[in-house]
PDB file of C-alpha atoms in Angstrom:
ATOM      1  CA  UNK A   1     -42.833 -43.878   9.740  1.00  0.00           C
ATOM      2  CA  UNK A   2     -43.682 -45.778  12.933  1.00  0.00           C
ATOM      3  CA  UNK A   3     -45.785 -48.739  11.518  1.00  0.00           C
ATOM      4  CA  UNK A   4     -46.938 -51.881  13.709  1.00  0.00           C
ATOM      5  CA  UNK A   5     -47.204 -55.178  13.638  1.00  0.00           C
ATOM      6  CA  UNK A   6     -44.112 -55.732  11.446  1.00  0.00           C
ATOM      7  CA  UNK A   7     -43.819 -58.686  10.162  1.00  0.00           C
ATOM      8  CA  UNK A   8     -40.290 -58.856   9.853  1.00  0.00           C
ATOM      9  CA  UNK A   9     -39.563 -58.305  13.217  1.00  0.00           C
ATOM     10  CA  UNK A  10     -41.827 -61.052  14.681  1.00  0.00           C
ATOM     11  CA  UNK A  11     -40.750 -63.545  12.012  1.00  0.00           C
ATOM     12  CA  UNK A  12     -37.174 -62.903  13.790  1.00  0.00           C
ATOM     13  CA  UNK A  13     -38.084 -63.113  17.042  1.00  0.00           C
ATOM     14  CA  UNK A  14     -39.783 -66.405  16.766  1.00  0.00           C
ATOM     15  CA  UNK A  15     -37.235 -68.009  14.618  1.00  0.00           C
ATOM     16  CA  UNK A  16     -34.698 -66.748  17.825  1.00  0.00           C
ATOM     17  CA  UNK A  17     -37.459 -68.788  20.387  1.00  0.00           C
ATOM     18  CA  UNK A  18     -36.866 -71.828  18.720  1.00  0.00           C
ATOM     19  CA  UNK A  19     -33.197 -71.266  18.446  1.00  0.00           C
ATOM     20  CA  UNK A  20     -32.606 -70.320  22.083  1.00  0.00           C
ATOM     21  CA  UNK A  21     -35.622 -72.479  23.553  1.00  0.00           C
ATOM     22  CA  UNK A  22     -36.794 -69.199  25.504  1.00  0.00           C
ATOM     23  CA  UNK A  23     -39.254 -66.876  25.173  1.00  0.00           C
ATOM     24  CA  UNK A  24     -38.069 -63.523  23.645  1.00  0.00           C
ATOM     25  CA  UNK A  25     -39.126 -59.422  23.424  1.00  0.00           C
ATOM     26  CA  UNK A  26     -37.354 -56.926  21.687  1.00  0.00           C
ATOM     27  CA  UNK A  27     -37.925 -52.857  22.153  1.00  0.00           C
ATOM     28  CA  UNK A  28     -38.189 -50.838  18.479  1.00  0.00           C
ATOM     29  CA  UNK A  29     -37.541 -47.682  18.550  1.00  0.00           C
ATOM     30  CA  UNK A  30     -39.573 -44.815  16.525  1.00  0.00           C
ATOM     31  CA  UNK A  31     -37.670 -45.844  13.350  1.00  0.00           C
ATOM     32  CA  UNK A  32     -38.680 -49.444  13.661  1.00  0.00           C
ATOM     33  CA  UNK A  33     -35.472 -50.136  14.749  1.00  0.00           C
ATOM     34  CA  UNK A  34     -34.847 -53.286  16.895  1.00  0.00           C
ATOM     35  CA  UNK A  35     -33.031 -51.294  19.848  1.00  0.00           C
ATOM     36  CA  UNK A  36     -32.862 -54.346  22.412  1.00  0.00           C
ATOM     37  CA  UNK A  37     -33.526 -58.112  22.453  1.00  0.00           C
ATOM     38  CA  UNK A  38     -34.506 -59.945  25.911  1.00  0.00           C
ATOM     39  CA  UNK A  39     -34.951 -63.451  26.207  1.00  0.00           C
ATOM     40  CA  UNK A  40     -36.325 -65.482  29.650  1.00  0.00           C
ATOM     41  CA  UNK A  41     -32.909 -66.056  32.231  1.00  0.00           C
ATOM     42  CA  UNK A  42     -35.115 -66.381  35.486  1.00  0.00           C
ATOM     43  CA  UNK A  43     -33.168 -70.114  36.173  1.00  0.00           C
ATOM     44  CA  UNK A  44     -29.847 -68.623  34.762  1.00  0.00           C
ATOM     45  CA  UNK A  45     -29.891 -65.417  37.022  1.00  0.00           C
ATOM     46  CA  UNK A  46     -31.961 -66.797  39.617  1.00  0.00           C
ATOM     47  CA  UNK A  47     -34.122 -63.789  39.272  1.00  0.00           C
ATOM     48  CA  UNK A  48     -38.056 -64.022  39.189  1.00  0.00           C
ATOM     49  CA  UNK A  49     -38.216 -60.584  37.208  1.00  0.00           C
ATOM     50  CA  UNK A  50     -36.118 -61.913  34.622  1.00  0.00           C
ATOM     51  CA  UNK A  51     -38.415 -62.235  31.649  1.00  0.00           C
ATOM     52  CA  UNK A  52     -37.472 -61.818  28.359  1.00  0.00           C
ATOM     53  CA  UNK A  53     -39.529 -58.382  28.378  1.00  0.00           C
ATOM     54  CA  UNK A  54     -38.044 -57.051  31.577  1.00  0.00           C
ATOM     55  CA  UNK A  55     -34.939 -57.803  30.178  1.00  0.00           C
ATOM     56  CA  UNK A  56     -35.210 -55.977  26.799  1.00  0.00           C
ATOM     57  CA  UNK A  57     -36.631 -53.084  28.709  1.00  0.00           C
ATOM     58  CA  UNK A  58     -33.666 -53.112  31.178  1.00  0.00           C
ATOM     59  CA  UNK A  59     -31.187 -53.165  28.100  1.00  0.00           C
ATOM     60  CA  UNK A  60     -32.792 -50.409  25.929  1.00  0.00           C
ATOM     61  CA  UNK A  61     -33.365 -47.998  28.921  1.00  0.00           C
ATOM     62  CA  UNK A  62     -29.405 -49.206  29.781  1.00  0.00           C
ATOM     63  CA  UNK A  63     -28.594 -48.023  26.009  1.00  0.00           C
ATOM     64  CA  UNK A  64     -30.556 -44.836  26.425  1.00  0.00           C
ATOM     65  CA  UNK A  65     -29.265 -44.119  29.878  1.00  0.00           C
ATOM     66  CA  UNK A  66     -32.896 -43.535  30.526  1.00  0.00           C
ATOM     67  CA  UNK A  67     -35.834 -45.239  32.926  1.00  0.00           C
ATOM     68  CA  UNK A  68     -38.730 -44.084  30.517  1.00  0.00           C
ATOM     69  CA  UNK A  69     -38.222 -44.637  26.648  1.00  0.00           C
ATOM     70  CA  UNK A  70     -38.779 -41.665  24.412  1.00  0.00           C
ATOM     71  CA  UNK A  71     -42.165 -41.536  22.190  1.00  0.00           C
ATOM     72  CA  UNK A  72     -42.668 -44.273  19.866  1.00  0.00           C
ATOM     73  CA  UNK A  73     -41.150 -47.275  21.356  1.00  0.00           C
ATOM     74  CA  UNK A  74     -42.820 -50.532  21.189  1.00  0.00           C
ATOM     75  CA  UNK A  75     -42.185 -53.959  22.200  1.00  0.00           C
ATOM     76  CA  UNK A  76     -42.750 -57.107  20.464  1.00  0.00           C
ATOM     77  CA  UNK A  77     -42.409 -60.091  22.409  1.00  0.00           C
ATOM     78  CA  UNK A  78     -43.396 -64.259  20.944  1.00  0.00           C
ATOM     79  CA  UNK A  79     -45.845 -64.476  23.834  1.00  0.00           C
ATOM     80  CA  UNK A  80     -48.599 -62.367  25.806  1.00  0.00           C
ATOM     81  CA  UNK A  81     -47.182 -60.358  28.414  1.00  0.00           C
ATOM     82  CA  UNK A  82     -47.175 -61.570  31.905  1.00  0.00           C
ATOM     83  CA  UNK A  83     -48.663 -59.017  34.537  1.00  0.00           C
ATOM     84  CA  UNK A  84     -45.473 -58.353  35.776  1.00  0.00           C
ATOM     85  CA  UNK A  85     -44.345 -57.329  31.960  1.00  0.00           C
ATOM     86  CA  UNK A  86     -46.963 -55.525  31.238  1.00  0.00           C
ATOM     87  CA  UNK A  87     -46.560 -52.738  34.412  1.00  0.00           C
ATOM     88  CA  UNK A  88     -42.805 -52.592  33.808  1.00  0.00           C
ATOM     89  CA  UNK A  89     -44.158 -51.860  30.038  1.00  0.00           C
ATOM     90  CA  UNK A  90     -46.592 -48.926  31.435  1.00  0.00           C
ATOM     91  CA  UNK A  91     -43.576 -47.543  33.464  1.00  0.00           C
ATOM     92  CA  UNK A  92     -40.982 -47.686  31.083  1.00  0.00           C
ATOM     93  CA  UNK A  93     -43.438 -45.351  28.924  1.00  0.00           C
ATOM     94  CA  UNK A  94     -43.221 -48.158  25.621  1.00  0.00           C
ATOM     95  CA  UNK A  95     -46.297 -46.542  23.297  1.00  0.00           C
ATOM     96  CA  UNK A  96     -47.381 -49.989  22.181  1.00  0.00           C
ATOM     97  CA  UNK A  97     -47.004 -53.866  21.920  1.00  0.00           C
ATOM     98  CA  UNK A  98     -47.181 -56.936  19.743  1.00  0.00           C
ATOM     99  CA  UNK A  99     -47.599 -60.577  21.203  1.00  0.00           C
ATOM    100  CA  UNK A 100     -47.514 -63.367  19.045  1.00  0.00           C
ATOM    101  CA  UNK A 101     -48.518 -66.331  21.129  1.00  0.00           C
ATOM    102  CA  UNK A 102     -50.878 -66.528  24.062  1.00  0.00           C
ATOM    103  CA  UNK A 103     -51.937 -68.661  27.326  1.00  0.00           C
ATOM    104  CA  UNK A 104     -54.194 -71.032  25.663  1.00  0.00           C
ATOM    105  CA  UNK A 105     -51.413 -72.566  23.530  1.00  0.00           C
ATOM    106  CA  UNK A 106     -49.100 -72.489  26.625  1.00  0.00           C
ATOM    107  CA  UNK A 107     -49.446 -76.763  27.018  1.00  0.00           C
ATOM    108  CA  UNK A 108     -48.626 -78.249  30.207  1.00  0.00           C
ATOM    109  CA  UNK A 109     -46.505 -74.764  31.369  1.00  0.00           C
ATOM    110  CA  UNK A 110     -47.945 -72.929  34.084  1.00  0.00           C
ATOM    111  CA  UNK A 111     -50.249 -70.069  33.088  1.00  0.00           C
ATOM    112  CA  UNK A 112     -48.584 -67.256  34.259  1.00  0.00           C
ATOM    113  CA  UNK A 113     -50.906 -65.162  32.982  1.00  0.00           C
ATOM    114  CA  UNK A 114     -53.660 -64.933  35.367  1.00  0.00           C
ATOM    115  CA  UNK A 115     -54.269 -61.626  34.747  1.00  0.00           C
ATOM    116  CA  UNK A 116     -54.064 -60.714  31.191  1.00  0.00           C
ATOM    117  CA  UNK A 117     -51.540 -58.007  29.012  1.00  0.00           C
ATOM    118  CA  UNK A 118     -54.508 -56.250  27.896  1.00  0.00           C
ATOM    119  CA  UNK A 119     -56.193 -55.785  31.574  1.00  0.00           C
ATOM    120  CA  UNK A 120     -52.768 -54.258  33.322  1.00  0.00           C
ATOM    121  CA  UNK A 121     -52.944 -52.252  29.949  1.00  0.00           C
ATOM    122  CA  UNK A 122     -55.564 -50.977  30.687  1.00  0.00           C
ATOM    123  CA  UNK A 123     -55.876 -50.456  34.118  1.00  0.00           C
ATOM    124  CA  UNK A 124     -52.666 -48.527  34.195  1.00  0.00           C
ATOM    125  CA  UNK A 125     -53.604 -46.578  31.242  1.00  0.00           C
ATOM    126  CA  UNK A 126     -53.600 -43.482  33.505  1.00  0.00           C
ATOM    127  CA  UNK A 127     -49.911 -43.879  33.951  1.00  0.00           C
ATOM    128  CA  UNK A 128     -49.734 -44.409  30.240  1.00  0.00           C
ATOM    129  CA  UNK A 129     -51.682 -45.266  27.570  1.00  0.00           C
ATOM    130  CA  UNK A 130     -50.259 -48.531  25.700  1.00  0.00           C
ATOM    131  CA  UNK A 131     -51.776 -49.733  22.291  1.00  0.00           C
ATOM    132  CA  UNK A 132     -51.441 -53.150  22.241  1.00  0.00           C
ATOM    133  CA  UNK A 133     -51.884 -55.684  19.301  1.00  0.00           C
ATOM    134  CA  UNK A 134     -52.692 -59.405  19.943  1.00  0.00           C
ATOM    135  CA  UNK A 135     -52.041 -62.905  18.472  1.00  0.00           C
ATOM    136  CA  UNK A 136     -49.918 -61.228  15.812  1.00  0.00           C
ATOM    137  CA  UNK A 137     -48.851 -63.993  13.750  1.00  0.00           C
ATOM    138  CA  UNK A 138     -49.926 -66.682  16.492  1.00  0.00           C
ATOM    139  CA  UNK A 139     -49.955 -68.966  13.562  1.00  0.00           C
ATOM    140  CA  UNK A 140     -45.902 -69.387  13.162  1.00  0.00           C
ATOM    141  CA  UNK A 141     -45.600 -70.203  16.976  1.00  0.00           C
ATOM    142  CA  UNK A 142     -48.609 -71.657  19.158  1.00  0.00           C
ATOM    143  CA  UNK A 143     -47.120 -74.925  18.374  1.00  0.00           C
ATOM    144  CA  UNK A 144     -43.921 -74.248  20.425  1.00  0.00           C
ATOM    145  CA  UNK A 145     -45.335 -75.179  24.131  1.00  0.00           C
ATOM    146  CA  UNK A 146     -47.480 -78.349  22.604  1.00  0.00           C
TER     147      UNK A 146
END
């Protein structure tokens, strides 16, 4: 069965932020499933697309040999979305996601996030619809940025 939010899968993905000191996303296939991880390498590949959810897109659509993932695909990433994530989400045809941490506990970082997950949602929802779940455990990680 295709459950969401899983807790186990969050709880990983925040324990890897703090270990890698980067924001990261991971795609889950329809057997819950973690198919890809992504974490943030735009200073490392000198590549402003190179979030941690582009990336884990770009990897599971790589393992797939595919540009749109098959039915049931989320993608759970430790913070909201970025507009930039969230079309690549709508085009890659992921069915939902879970975000753990969001702009207001960003500290002194930028905010990114001018235009939020859950309005490119649903403005592209014609393109495809995305469920999307919010502050899923925001407890274990709004501390990170602070």
């Amino acid at each position: 069965m295709n459950y969401h939010p899983q807790e186990s899968i969050m709880s990983k993905l925040i324990q890897l932020q703090r270990q890698e000191h980067s924001i990261i996303a991971a795609v889950i296939d329809n057997k819950n499933m973690i198919l890809s991880i992504g974490k943030t390498t735009v200073f490392i590949d000198n590549d402003p697309t190179s979030h941690a959810e582009v990336n884990a897109v770009r990897q599971a659509c790589k393992k797939l040999n595919t540009h749109r993932l098959p039915q049931g695909y989320w993608l759970y990433s430790t913070f909201e979305p970025c507009p930039l994530c969230s079309s690549a989400i709508i085009w890659a045809g992921i069915d939902g996601v879970v975000y753990s941490n969001n702009p207001a506990y960003r500290g002194k970082e930028q905010n990114w996030s001018f235009i939020s997950c859950e309005e490119v949602l649903q403005k592209g929802s014609y393109i495809h619809d995305v469920s999307l779940i919010k502050d899923f455990m925001i407890d274990e990680i709004k501390d990170y940025f602070t």
